[in-house]
Amino acid sequence: MKSSSKPAKDQTAKPKSAPDPVRVGMLSLGCAKTLVDSEVILGKLGGNEAYRLVPDVSDCDVALLNTCAFIGDAQKESVDRILQLVQWKKEKRVKAVVVMGCLVQRFPDELQKEIREVDAFIGSGEYAKIPEIVARVTGGQRVVSLGHPGYLVTAQDSRVALTPKFSRYVKISEGCDHVCTFCTIPTFRGKHRSRTIEDVETEVRTLAAFGAKEIILTGQDTTFFGRDHSGKFQLPELLQRLEQVEGVEWIRLLYAYPACVTQELMDTLRNSSKIVPYLDMPLQHASDAMLSAMRRGITKRRTADLLKKFRDTVPGLAIRTTFIVGFPGESDRDFQELLDFMKEMRFERAGIFRYSQEEGSPAGAMKDQIPEKLKQSRYDEAMGLQQTISRKFHKAQVGKTFRTLIERLADGKSGLWKGRSTMDAPDVDGSVFVRSDSSLQPGTFHEVKITSSTDYDLYGEL
Ligand code: SF4
């Protein structure tokens, strides 16, 4: 060993300390698919010592915003949030603003031109590059990264939970091949791409190992799963595989497309002990004239037959759906047909949207656009009808017992816990409020006897 002439290093000298980790905050807007993307984005940063994820996006170094561009209202909310973050940057509460997702994929040029204070714009398919992009932004660069729309998650993607660990969304596909004339989603989420059954099963096993009890399957159209790479609808097969995953107690299905629902899927739900008797299936309208103008690929008759068959096949099935009122050319008769259909089918859960004239959508260019005032009055009437249906439905549940997943203590009310039954998806449906003197553990299931109800919620005791 060569002895050097330089004095030995001063052992007392303090080692050059590593720079403080960059504090990263996230705000995720829009649907459950975007929420999964946001969890994956945080997963790509979370494992890196250079970053520390912080809960408060108004007090961080790099503020991430995952946007929504579904319809006008959602776009407005996304822009408002961008401007909020930019304002916090001016106030030095955040150092850099990174905006990503559907709004960026849909309006890249307008956003870059109009909101120059944003440090990075990232398209909905670019999430693999997040660590490199955030490093460049932290180094003071302005970045625009746009590519193919829609990021297809895999089981290799680690995720940072933005929902309680006991209830997790799983995105089984990305994009959509349907051609609904009011919709622009395929333009910023891309064509339909399914994951493989093995890949989804691997992810669900991992989530179950980390405490997931409820797995909520999502996609633009979950019933189209597997069709792109196997030529057949593989959702029933996927569900039967996930049924075997230990630790999972509830499997919930969102975004079924009526024209892609099969008898095999119905039988799979009937024969399962884990797939909850719940179906989220947007129908959008009920008049044949509107269904054809919307290019939904189904008629009222076939829809009614499908719903009857599903209810006959799966006992206690709760159906959630959504309808659009005020679509171009919607006559009083079309609207009345929709109201009559809602009265006849009595959906346990239904959401109503006012038609949003979307740039670049076929319907957006249609003549006979409906005046906003008429759209609003039809919206109020349809919502009012659904409220009455919902009130009667919930009243009829009094006296019954429901297996309930406890979520948390109801806001500021001691001894009252907020939970969900198999009929309630998170965030969109009602709740089961449980009175209990003993403390209940979030993520546990309890048999709850319903003692009273409101228009959308149930109240009961253990
Ligand atoms: S199914 Fe229709 S409404 Fe849904 S994402 Fe596809 S095109 Fe849009």
Short mmCIF file of C-alpha atoms and ligand atoms in Angstrom, two decimals:
data_model
loop_
_atom_site.label_atom_id
_atom_site.label_comp_id
_atom_site.label_asym_id
_atom_site.label_seq_id
_atom_site.Cartn_x
_atom_site.Cartn_y
_atom_site.Cartn_z
CA MET A 1 0.00 0.00 0.00
CA LYS A 2 1.55 3.31 -1.07
CA SER A 3 1.91 5.88 1.71
CA SER A 4 0.92 9.33 0.53
CA SER A 5 2.42 12.59 1.54
CA LYS A 6 -0.81 14.32 2.01
CA PRO A 7 -2.00 14.45 5.54
CA ALA A 8 -4.48 11.79 6.40
CA LYS A 9 -8.02 12.98 6.00
CA ASP A 10 -9.32 14.89 8.99
CA GLN A 11 -11.66 12.27 10.42
CA THR A 12 -13.53 14.94 12.30
CA ALA A 13 -14.56 16.73 9.05
CA LYS A 14 -18.38 16.35 8.65
CA PRO A 15 -19.22 14.19 5.58
CA LYS A 16 -20.80 16.30 2.79
CA SER A 17 -24.48 15.75 3.71
CA ALA A 18 -26.84 14.45 1.07
CA PRO A 19 -29.22 17.15 -0.20
CA ASP A 20 -32.65 17.14 1.46
CA PRO A 21 -35.08 14.96 -0.50
CA VAL A 22 -37.37 16.85 -2.87
CA ARG A 23 -40.85 17.04 -1.32
CA VAL A 24 -43.46 15.86 -3.85
CA GLY A 25 -47.24 16.39 -3.47
CA MET A 26 -50.01 14.96 -5.69
CA LEU A 27 -53.53 16.08 -6.56
CA SER A 28 -55.47 13.48 -8.55
CA LEU A 29 -58.69 14.55 -10.32
CA GLY A 30 -61.23 12.57 -12.36
CA CYS A 31 -62.01 8.87 -12.38
CA ALA A 32 -60.66 5.74 -10.71
CA LYS A 33 -58.50 4.99 -13.78
CA THR A 34 -56.68 8.28 -13.32
CA LEU A 35 -56.40 7.56 -9.60
CA VAL A 36 -54.58 4.30 -10.36
CA ASP A 37 -52.26 6.21 -12.70
CA SER A 38 -51.55 8.70 -9.90
CA GLU A 39 -50.73 5.83 -7.51
CA VAL A 40 -48.31 4.40 -10.10
CA ILE A 41 -46.72 7.83 -10.66
CA LEU A 42 -46.11 8.17 -6.91
CA GLY A 43 -44.83 4.59 -6.88
CA LYS A 44 -42.16 5.57 -9.43
CA LEU A 45 -40.98 8.41 -7.15
CA GLY A 46 -41.72 6.81 -3.78
CA GLY A 47 -38.96 4.22 -4.06
CA ASN A 48 -36.33 6.91 -4.78
CA GLU A 49 -34.45 8.51 -1.83
CA ALA A 50 -34.20 11.76 -3.76
CA TYR A 51 -37.92 12.29 -3.22
CA ARG A 52 -40.20 12.44 -0.19
CA LEU A 53 -43.94 12.17 -0.79
CA VAL A 54 -45.89 14.71 1.27
CA PRO A 55 -49.68 14.77 1.81
CA ASP A 56 -50.16 18.53 1.37
CA VAL A 57 -49.76 19.61 -2.28
CA SER A 58 -49.99 23.28 -1.19
CA ASP A 59 -46.74 22.97 0.72
CA CYS A 60 -44.17 21.04 -1.30
CA ASP A 61 -41.29 21.47 -3.75
CA VAL A 62 -42.86 19.73 -6.76
CA ALA A 63 -46.66 19.77 -7.04
CA LEU A 64 -48.07 17.05 -9.34
CA LEU A 65 -51.57 17.43 -10.79
CA ASN A 66 -53.26 14.57 -12.66
CA THR A 67 -56.07 16.09 -14.69
CA CYS A 68 -59.45 15.08 -16.19
CA ALA A 69 -60.84 16.11 -19.59
CA PHE A 70 -64.02 14.02 -19.73
CA ILE A 71 -66.53 16.85 -20.10
CA GLY A 72 -66.66 20.65 -19.82
CA ASP A 73 -67.15 20.78 -16.04
CA ALA A 74 -64.21 18.44 -15.43
CA GLN A 75 -61.98 20.43 -17.77
CA LYS A 76 -62.91 23.63 -15.95
CA GLU A 77 -62.05 22.06 -12.58
CA SER A 78 -58.70 20.90 -13.96
CA VAL A 79 -57.82 24.38 -15.27
CA ASP A 80 -58.90 25.97 -11.97
CA ARG A 81 -56.57 23.61 -10.09
CA ILE A 82 -53.67 24.37 -12.43
CA LEU A 83 -54.16 28.10 -11.83
CA GLN A 84 -54.33 27.43 -8.08
CA LEU A 85 -50.98 25.62 -8.16
CA VAL A 86 -49.46 28.38 -10.27
CA GLN A 87 -50.67 30.92 -7.71
CA TRP A 88 -49.02 28.88 -4.91
CA LYS A 89 -45.82 28.90 -6.96
CA LYS A 90 -45.98 32.71 -7.14
CA GLU A 91 -46.46 32.70 -3.36
CA LYS A 92 -43.41 30.37 -3.07
CA ARG A 93 -45.49 27.65 -1.40
CA VAL A 94 -44.46 25.26 -4.18
CA LYS A 95 -41.32 25.46 -6.30
CA ALA A 96 -42.48 23.65 -9.43
CA VAL A 97 -45.80 22.64 -11.01
CA VAL A 98 -46.10 19.44 -13.08
CA VAL A 99 -49.38 18.86 -14.90
CA MET A 100 -50.27 15.53 -16.48
CA GLY A 101 -53.04 13.29 -17.77
CA CYS A 102 -56.14 13.61 -19.90
CA LEU A 103 -56.34 17.42 -20.16
CA VAL A 104 -52.68 17.60 -21.29
CA GLN A 105 -53.21 14.79 -23.81
CA ARG A 106 -56.30 16.51 -25.19
CA PHE A 107 -55.24 20.19 -25.22
CA PRO A 108 -51.39 20.18 -25.26
CA ASP A 109 -50.87 23.30 -27.41
CA GLU A 110 -53.51 25.45 -25.69
CA LEU A 111 -52.16 24.65 -22.22
CA GLN A 112 -48.53 25.34 -23.14
CA LYS A 113 -49.50 28.65 -24.77
CA GLU A 114 -51.91 29.85 -22.09
CA ILE A 115 -50.30 28.69 -18.82
CA ARG A 116 -46.57 29.29 -19.24
CA GLU A 117 -45.86 29.15 -15.47
CA VAL A 118 -46.28 25.35 -15.52
CA ASP A 119 -42.88 23.60 -15.41
CA ALA A 120 -43.87 20.36 -17.10
CA PHE A 121 -46.75 19.03 -19.19
CA ILE A 122 -46.91 15.22 -19.38
CA GLY A 123 -49.24 13.24 -21.63
CA SER A 124 -51.38 10.33 -20.34
CA GLY A 125 -48.99 7.73 -21.79
CA GLU A 126 -45.68 9.13 -20.53
CA TYR A 127 -45.65 8.04 -16.89
CA ALA A 128 -42.66 5.71 -17.22
CA LYS A 129 -40.57 8.86 -17.65
CA ILE A 130 -41.78 10.57 -14.46
CA PRO A 131 -38.55 10.21 -12.37
CA GLU A 132 -36.40 11.65 -15.18
CA ILE A 133 -38.90 14.46 -15.86
CA VAL A 134 -39.19 15.45 -12.18
CA ALA A 135 -35.37 15.45 -11.91
CA ARG A 136 -35.14 17.79 -14.92
CA VAL A 137 -37.84 20.08 -13.49
CA THR A 138 -36.07 20.11 -10.12
CA GLY A 139 -32.98 21.16 -12.07
CA GLY A 140 -34.91 24.14 -13.42
CA GLN A 141 -35.81 22.81 -16.87
CA ARG A 142 -39.25 23.21 -18.53
CA VAL A 143 -40.41 19.89 -19.94
CA VAL A 144 -43.14 18.86 -22.38
CA SER A 145 -43.49 15.08 -22.83
CA LEU A 146 -46.25 13.88 -25.16
CA GLY A 147 -46.64 10.49 -26.80
CA HIS A 148 -49.21 7.76 -27.33
CA PRO A 149 -52.26 8.24 -25.07
CA GLY A 150 -52.96 6.01 -22.07
CA TYR A 151 -50.53 4.29 -19.69
CA LEU A 152 -51.21 0.54 -19.36
CA VAL A 153 -50.35 -0.37 -15.79
CA THR A 154 -48.67 -3.75 -15.07
CA ALA A 155 -48.10 -5.79 -11.93
CA GLN A 156 -44.49 -4.59 -12.00
CA ASP A 157 -45.62 -1.04 -11.30
CA SER A 158 -45.46 -0.35 -7.57
CA ARG A 159 -48.27 1.89 -6.34
CA VAL A 160 -48.61 4.30 -3.45
CA ALA A 161 -52.15 3.88 -2.10
CA LEU A 162 -54.38 6.96 -2.40
CA THR A 163 -57.35 4.96 -1.08
CA PRO A 164 -57.59 2.96 2.16
CA LYS A 165 -55.42 -0.17 1.82
CA PHE A 166 -58.44 -2.42 2.34
CA SER A 167 -60.21 -1.14 -0.80
CA ARG A 168 -58.16 -0.87 -4.01
CA TYR A 169 -58.91 -0.12 -7.65
CA VAL A 170 -57.35 -2.34 -10.31
CA LYS A 171 -57.22 -0.99 -13.88
CA ILE A 172 -57.55 -4.08 -16.10
CA SER A 173 -57.38 -2.25 -19.44
CA GLU A 174 -56.70 1.14 -21.00
CA GLY A 175 -58.45 3.05 -23.76
CA CYS A 176 -61.64 2.25 -25.67
CA ASP A 177 -62.68 0.98 -29.13
CA HIS A 178 -66.31 2.10 -28.94
CA VAL A 179 -67.52 5.09 -30.96
CA CYS A 180 -70.08 6.83 -28.75
CA THR A 181 -70.71 10.12 -30.53
CA PHE A 182 -70.73 12.29 -27.39
CA CYS A 183 -67.36 10.99 -26.16
CA THR A 184 -63.75 12.02 -26.82
CA ILE A 185 -62.10 9.63 -24.33
CA PRO A 186 -60.60 7.39 -27.05
CA THR A 187 -58.76 10.46 -28.39
CA PHE A 188 -56.85 11.00 -25.13
CA ARG A 189 -56.82 7.48 -23.65
CA GLY A 190 -56.23 5.64 -26.93
CA LYS A 191 -57.53 2.39 -28.38
CA HIS A 192 -58.54 -0.48 -26.08
CA ARG A 193 -55.58 -2.45 -24.67
CA SER A 194 -56.14 -5.23 -22.13
CA ARG A 195 -53.65 -6.54 -19.60
CA THR A 196 -53.22 -10.32 -19.37
CA ILE A 197 -55.16 -12.41 -16.84
CA GLU A 198 -51.85 -13.49 -15.25
CA ASP A 199 -50.65 -9.90 -14.87
CA VAL A 200 -53.90 -8.72 -13.23
CA GLU A 201 -53.94 -11.78 -10.94
CA THR A 202 -50.33 -11.07 -9.87
CA GLU A 203 -51.24 -7.49 -8.99
CA VAL A 204 -54.33 -8.53 -7.06
CA ARG A 205 -52.29 -11.09 -5.08
CA THR A 206 -49.83 -8.30 -4.18
CA LEU A 207 -52.61 -5.90 -3.14
CA ALA A 208 -54.25 -8.66 -1.06
CA ALA A 209 -50.91 -9.33 0.63
CA PHE A 210 -50.87 -5.62 1.58
CA GLY A 211 -54.32 -5.81 3.11
CA ALA A 212 -56.77 -5.33 0.23
CA LYS A 213 -60.15 -6.86 1.08
CA GLU A 214 -62.15 -5.22 -1.69
CA ILE A 215 -60.85 -5.20 -5.28
CA ILE A 216 -62.64 -2.84 -7.65
CA LEU A 217 -62.06 -3.62 -11.33
CA THR A 218 -62.07 -0.61 -13.64
CA GLY A 219 -61.37 0.33 -17.26
CA GLN A 220 -63.18 2.33 -19.94
CA ASP A 221 -65.09 -0.88 -20.76
CA THR A 222 -64.29 -3.83 -18.44
CA THR A 223 -66.55 -6.21 -20.42
CA PHE A 224 -64.25 -5.84 -23.47
CA PHE A 225 -61.35 -7.30 -21.44
CA GLY A 226 -59.16 -9.70 -23.41
CA ARG A 227 -61.01 -9.24 -26.69
CA ASP A 228 -58.03 -7.37 -28.23
CA HIS A 229 -55.47 -10.09 -27.65
CA SER A 230 -57.57 -13.29 -27.48
CA GLY A 231 -60.52 -12.43 -29.72
CA LYS A 232 -62.95 -13.32 -26.93
CA PHE A 233 -64.39 -11.62 -23.86
CA GLN A 234 -62.16 -12.88 -21.03
CA LEU A 235 -63.71 -11.02 -18.11
CA PRO A 236 -65.56 -14.12 -16.78
CA GLU A 237 -62.29 -16.09 -16.86
CA LEU A 238 -60.43 -13.26 -15.11
CA LEU A 239 -63.11 -13.04 -12.39
CA GLN A 240 -62.97 -16.81 -11.80
CA ARG A 241 -59.17 -16.53 -11.35
CA LEU A 242 -59.43 -13.58 -8.97
CA GLU A 243 -62.01 -15.47 -6.96
CA GLN A 244 -59.17 -17.78 -5.86
CA VAL A 245 -57.02 -14.98 -4.43
CA GLU A 246 -56.73 -15.38 -0.67
CA GLY A 247 -57.58 -12.41 1.49
CA VAL A 248 -59.87 -10.79 -1.08
CA GLU A 249 -63.47 -10.79 0.19
CA TRP A 250 -65.23 -8.56 -2.31
CA ILE A 251 -64.64 -8.13 -6.05
CA ARG A 252 -66.58 -5.26 -7.60
CA LEU A 253 -67.12 -4.62 -11.30
CA LEU A 254 -67.29 -1.10 -12.78
CA TYR A 255 -67.93 0.22 -16.32
CA ALA A 256 -69.65 -2.69 -18.04
CA TYR A 257 -70.70 -1.92 -21.62
CA PRO A 258 -74.25 -3.23 -22.26
CA ALA A 259 -73.58 -4.54 -25.77
CA CYS A 260 -70.62 -6.59 -24.45
CA VAL A 261 -72.37 -8.29 -21.51
CA THR A 262 -72.63 -12.09 -21.93
CA GLN A 263 -74.64 -14.87 -20.24
CA GLU A 264 -71.29 -16.29 -19.10
CA LEU A 265 -70.57 -13.05 -17.21
CA MET A 266 -73.99 -13.15 -15.54
CA ASP A 267 -73.47 -16.80 -14.53
CA THR A 268 -70.02 -15.96 -13.16
CA LEU A 269 -71.52 -13.33 -10.86
CA ARG A 270 -74.32 -15.73 -9.78
CA ASN A 271 -71.93 -18.58 -8.98
CA SER A 272 -69.43 -16.44 -7.08
CA SER A 273 -69.12 -15.92 -3.33
CA LYS A 274 -66.76 -12.96 -3.72
CA ILE A 275 -67.96 -10.99 -6.75
CA VAL A 276 -70.54 -8.67 -5.19
CA PRO A 277 -74.05 -8.56 -6.76
CA TYR A 278 -73.40 -5.08 -8.08
CA LEU A 279 -73.19 -3.91 -11.66
CA ASP A 280 -72.08 -0.47 -12.86
CA MET A 281 -73.30 -0.21 -16.46
CA PRO A 282 -73.71 3.25 -18.05
CA LEU A 283 -76.71 3.13 -20.44
CA GLN A 284 -76.73 6.82 -21.42
CA HIS A 285 -80.31 6.83 -22.79
CA ALA A 286 -83.36 4.64 -23.46
CA SER A 287 -85.00 5.99 -26.62
CA ASP A 288 -83.93 4.14 -29.75
CA ALA A 289 -83.57 7.42 -31.63
CA MET A 290 -81.07 8.69 -29.02
CA LEU A 291 -79.27 5.34 -28.61
CA SER A 292 -78.70 5.21 -32.35
CA ALA A 293 -77.62 8.90 -32.55
CA MET A 294 -75.20 8.15 -29.71
CA ARG A 295 -73.98 5.04 -31.59
CA ARG A 296 -74.35 2.89 -28.47
CA GLY A 297 -74.86 -0.29 -30.53
CA ILE A 298 -77.93 -1.41 -28.57
CA THR A 299 -81.70 -0.78 -28.54
CA LYS A 300 -84.12 -0.13 -25.71
CA ARG A 301 -85.70 -3.58 -26.15
CA ARG A 302 -82.34 -5.37 -25.95
CA THR A 303 -81.32 -3.23 -22.95
CA ALA A 304 -84.53 -4.08 -21.10
CA ASP A 305 -84.10 -7.80 -21.88
CA LEU A 306 -80.50 -7.70 -20.70
CA LEU A 307 -81.42 -6.00 -17.41
CA LYS A 308 -84.27 -8.46 -16.79
CA LYS A 309 -81.98 -11.43 -17.54
CA PHE A 310 -79.25 -10.05 -15.25
CA ARG A 311 -81.70 -9.49 -12.37
CA ASP A 312 -83.19 -12.97 -12.87
CA THR A 313 -79.72 -14.54 -12.94
CA VAL A 314 -78.11 -12.69 -10.01
CA PRO A 315 -80.32 -12.47 -6.88
CA GLY A 316 -80.15 -9.13 -5.04
CA LEU A 317 -78.30 -7.44 -7.92
CA ALA A 318 -77.88 -3.68 -7.42
CA ILE A 319 -77.50 -1.80 -10.71
CA ARG A 320 -75.79 1.55 -11.06
CA THR A 321 -76.18 3.40 -14.33
CA THR A 322 -75.80 6.87 -15.85
CA PHE A 323 -77.97 8.74 -18.36
CA ILE A 324 -77.30 11.82 -20.49
CA VAL A 325 -80.12 14.36 -20.94
CA GLY A 326 -80.12 17.11 -23.57
CA PHE A 327 -78.26 15.17 -26.28
CA PRO A 328 -78.61 16.94 -29.68
CA GLY A 329 -82.03 16.29 -31.19
CA GLU A 330 -83.54 14.89 -27.96
CA SER A 331 -87.29 15.48 -28.35
CA ASP A 332 -89.85 15.71 -25.53
CA ARG A 333 -90.91 12.22 -26.56
CA ASP A 334 -87.35 10.86 -26.31
CA PHE A 335 -87.02 12.39 -22.87
CA GLN A 336 -90.38 10.97 -21.76
CA GLU A 337 -89.23 7.55 -22.98
CA LEU A 338 -86.18 7.88 -20.72
CA LEU A 339 -88.31 8.82 -17.70
CA ASP A 340 -90.71 5.91 -18.37
CA PHE A 341 -87.74 3.54 -18.69
CA MET A 342 -86.29 4.74 -15.34
CA LYS A 343 -89.72 4.22 -13.71
CA GLU A 344 -89.98 0.70 -15.20
CA MET A 345 -86.43 -0.46 -14.43
CA ARG A 346 -86.12 1.18 -11.01
CA PHE A 347 -82.31 1.39 -10.87
CA GLU A 348 -80.91 1.18 -7.36
CA ARG A 349 -78.36 3.82 -8.32
CA ALA A 350 -78.46 6.25 -11.24
CA GLY A 351 -76.50 9.40 -12.13
CA ILE A 352 -77.72 11.99 -14.64
CA PHE A 353 -75.43 14.13 -16.82
CA ARG A 354 -76.39 17.21 -18.82
CA TYR A 355 -75.03 16.68 -22.34
CA SER A 356 -71.68 18.49 -22.74
CA GLN A 357 -70.92 19.67 -26.31
CA GLU A 358 -67.38 18.36 -26.73
CA GLU A 359 -65.03 19.78 -29.37
CA GLY A 360 -63.86 17.00 -31.69
CA SER A 361 -66.79 14.67 -30.87
CA PRO A 362 -69.25 13.76 -33.68
CA ALA A 363 -72.20 14.92 -31.55
CA GLY A 364 -70.43 18.21 -30.91
CA ALA A 365 -70.89 19.05 -34.59
CA MET A 366 -74.52 17.94 -34.71
CA LYS A 367 -77.35 20.36 -35.46
CA ASP A 368 -80.29 20.54 -33.00
CA GLN A 369 -78.14 21.30 -29.94
CA ILE A 370 -80.48 21.59 -26.93
CA PRO A 371 -80.63 24.98 -25.11
CA GLU A 372 -78.93 24.94 -21.65
CA LYS A 373 -82.21 25.96 -19.91
CA LEU A 374 -84.06 22.93 -21.34
CA LYS A 375 -81.10 20.66 -20.52
CA GLN A 376 -81.25 21.92 -16.93
CA SER A 377 -85.00 21.36 -16.55
CA ARG A 378 -84.71 17.82 -17.96
CA TYR A 379 -81.77 17.19 -15.61
CA ASP A 380 -83.80 18.40 -12.60
CA GLU A 381 -86.80 16.27 -13.60
CA ALA A 382 -84.75 13.10 -14.14
CA MET A 383 -82.79 13.63 -10.88
CA GLY A 384 -86.05 14.25 -9.03
CA LEU A 385 -87.53 11.02 -10.37
CA GLN A 386 -84.41 9.01 -9.43
CA GLN A 387 -84.49 10.54 -5.93
CA THR A 388 -88.05 9.24 -5.47
CA ILE A 389 -87.06 5.78 -6.77
CA SER A 390 -84.02 5.76 -4.49
CA ARG A 391 -86.05 6.85 -1.45
CA LYS A 392 -88.55 4.00 -1.97
CA PHE A 393 -85.74 1.48 -2.57
CA HIS A 394 -83.85 2.44 0.61
CA LYS A 395 -87.05 2.45 2.67
CA ALA A 396 -87.68 -1.15 1.52
CA GLN A 397 -84.27 -2.17 2.94
CA VAL A 398 -85.29 -1.36 6.56
CA GLY A 399 -85.39 -4.56 8.61
CA LYS A 400 -82.92 -6.36 6.34
CA THR A 401 -79.34 -7.24 7.34
CA PHE A 402 -76.40 -6.26 5.13
CA ARG A 403 -72.76 -7.32 5.29
CA THR A 404 -71.02 -3.97 5.65
CA LEU A 405 -67.41 -2.92 5.08
CA ILE A 406 -66.49 -0.35 7.74
CA GLU A 407 -64.60 2.62 6.29
CA ARG A 408 -64.21 5.13 9.15
CA LEU A 409 -65.90 7.04 11.93
CA ALA A 410 -68.66 9.17 10.43
CA ASP A 411 -67.62 12.83 10.37
CA GLY A 412 -67.49 14.16 13.91
CA LYS A 413 -70.05 11.70 15.21
CA SER A 414 -68.90 9.40 17.98
CA GLY A 415 -70.41 5.94 17.92
CA LEU A 416 -71.51 6.29 14.29
CA TRP A 417 -69.41 4.54 11.66
CA LYS A 418 -69.51 5.01 7.88
CA GLY A 419 -69.49 1.83 5.86
CA ARG A 420 -70.59 0.37 2.55
CA SER A 421 -72.70 -2.62 1.63
CA THR A 422 -72.28 -4.69 -1.52
CA MET A 423 -74.66 -2.16 -3.17
CA ASP A 424 -72.26 0.78 -2.65
CA ALA A 425 -69.18 1.56 -4.71
CA PRO A 426 -66.86 4.15 -3.10
CA ASP A 427 -67.46 7.86 -3.77
CA VAL A 428 -70.43 7.46 -6.16
CA ASP A 429 -73.03 5.51 -4.16
CA GLY A 430 -74.57 5.79 -0.72
CA SER A 431 -73.35 4.54 2.64
CA VAL A 432 -74.44 2.35 5.52
CA PHE A 433 -74.08 4.26 8.80
CA VAL A 434 -73.57 1.90 11.74
CA ARG A 435 -74.28 2.77 15.37
CA SER A 436 -71.84 1.00 17.69
CA ASP A 437 -70.65 1.82 21.19
CA SER A 438 -67.58 -0.34 20.70
CA SER A 439 -64.85 0.90 18.39
CA LEU A 440 -64.91 -0.68 14.92
CA GLN A 441 -61.83 -1.39 12.81
CA PRO A 442 -61.79 0.22 9.32
CA GLY A 443 -61.49 -2.56 6.72
CA THR A 444 -63.53 -5.08 8.73
CA PHE A 445 -66.89 -6.54 7.76
CA HIS A 446 -69.94 -6.64 10.05
CA GLU A 447 -73.54 -7.83 9.70
CA VAL A 448 -75.67 -4.68 10.08
CA LYS A 449 -79.44 -4.68 10.74
CA ILE A 450 -81.00 -1.71 8.93
CA THR A 451 -83.23 0.37 11.20
CA SER A 452 -83.84 3.50 9.11
CA SER A 453 -83.07 5.09 5.75
CA THR A 454 -82.78 8.37 3.87
CA ASP A 455 -83.02 8.99 0.11
CA TYR A 456 -79.54 7.56 -0.56
CA ASP A 457 -78.22 6.06 2.71
CA LEU A 458 -79.05 3.35 5.22
CA TYR A 459 -78.68 3.44 9.02
CA GLY A 460 -78.39 0.40 11.22
CA GLU A 461 -76.83 -1.37 14.14
CA LEU A 462 -74.58 -4.38 14.58
S1 SF4 B 1 -67.61 3.32 -24.02
FE1 SF4 B 1 -68.27 5.12 -25.15
S2 SF4 B 1 -68.50 6.63 -23.51
FE2 SF4 B 1 -67.23 5.03 -22.67
S3 SF4 B 1 -65.11 5.66 -23.06
FE3 SF4 B 1 -65.77 4.37 -24.77
S4 SF4 B 1 -66.48 5.78 -26.34
FE4 SF4 B 1 -66.44 6.88 -24.38
#
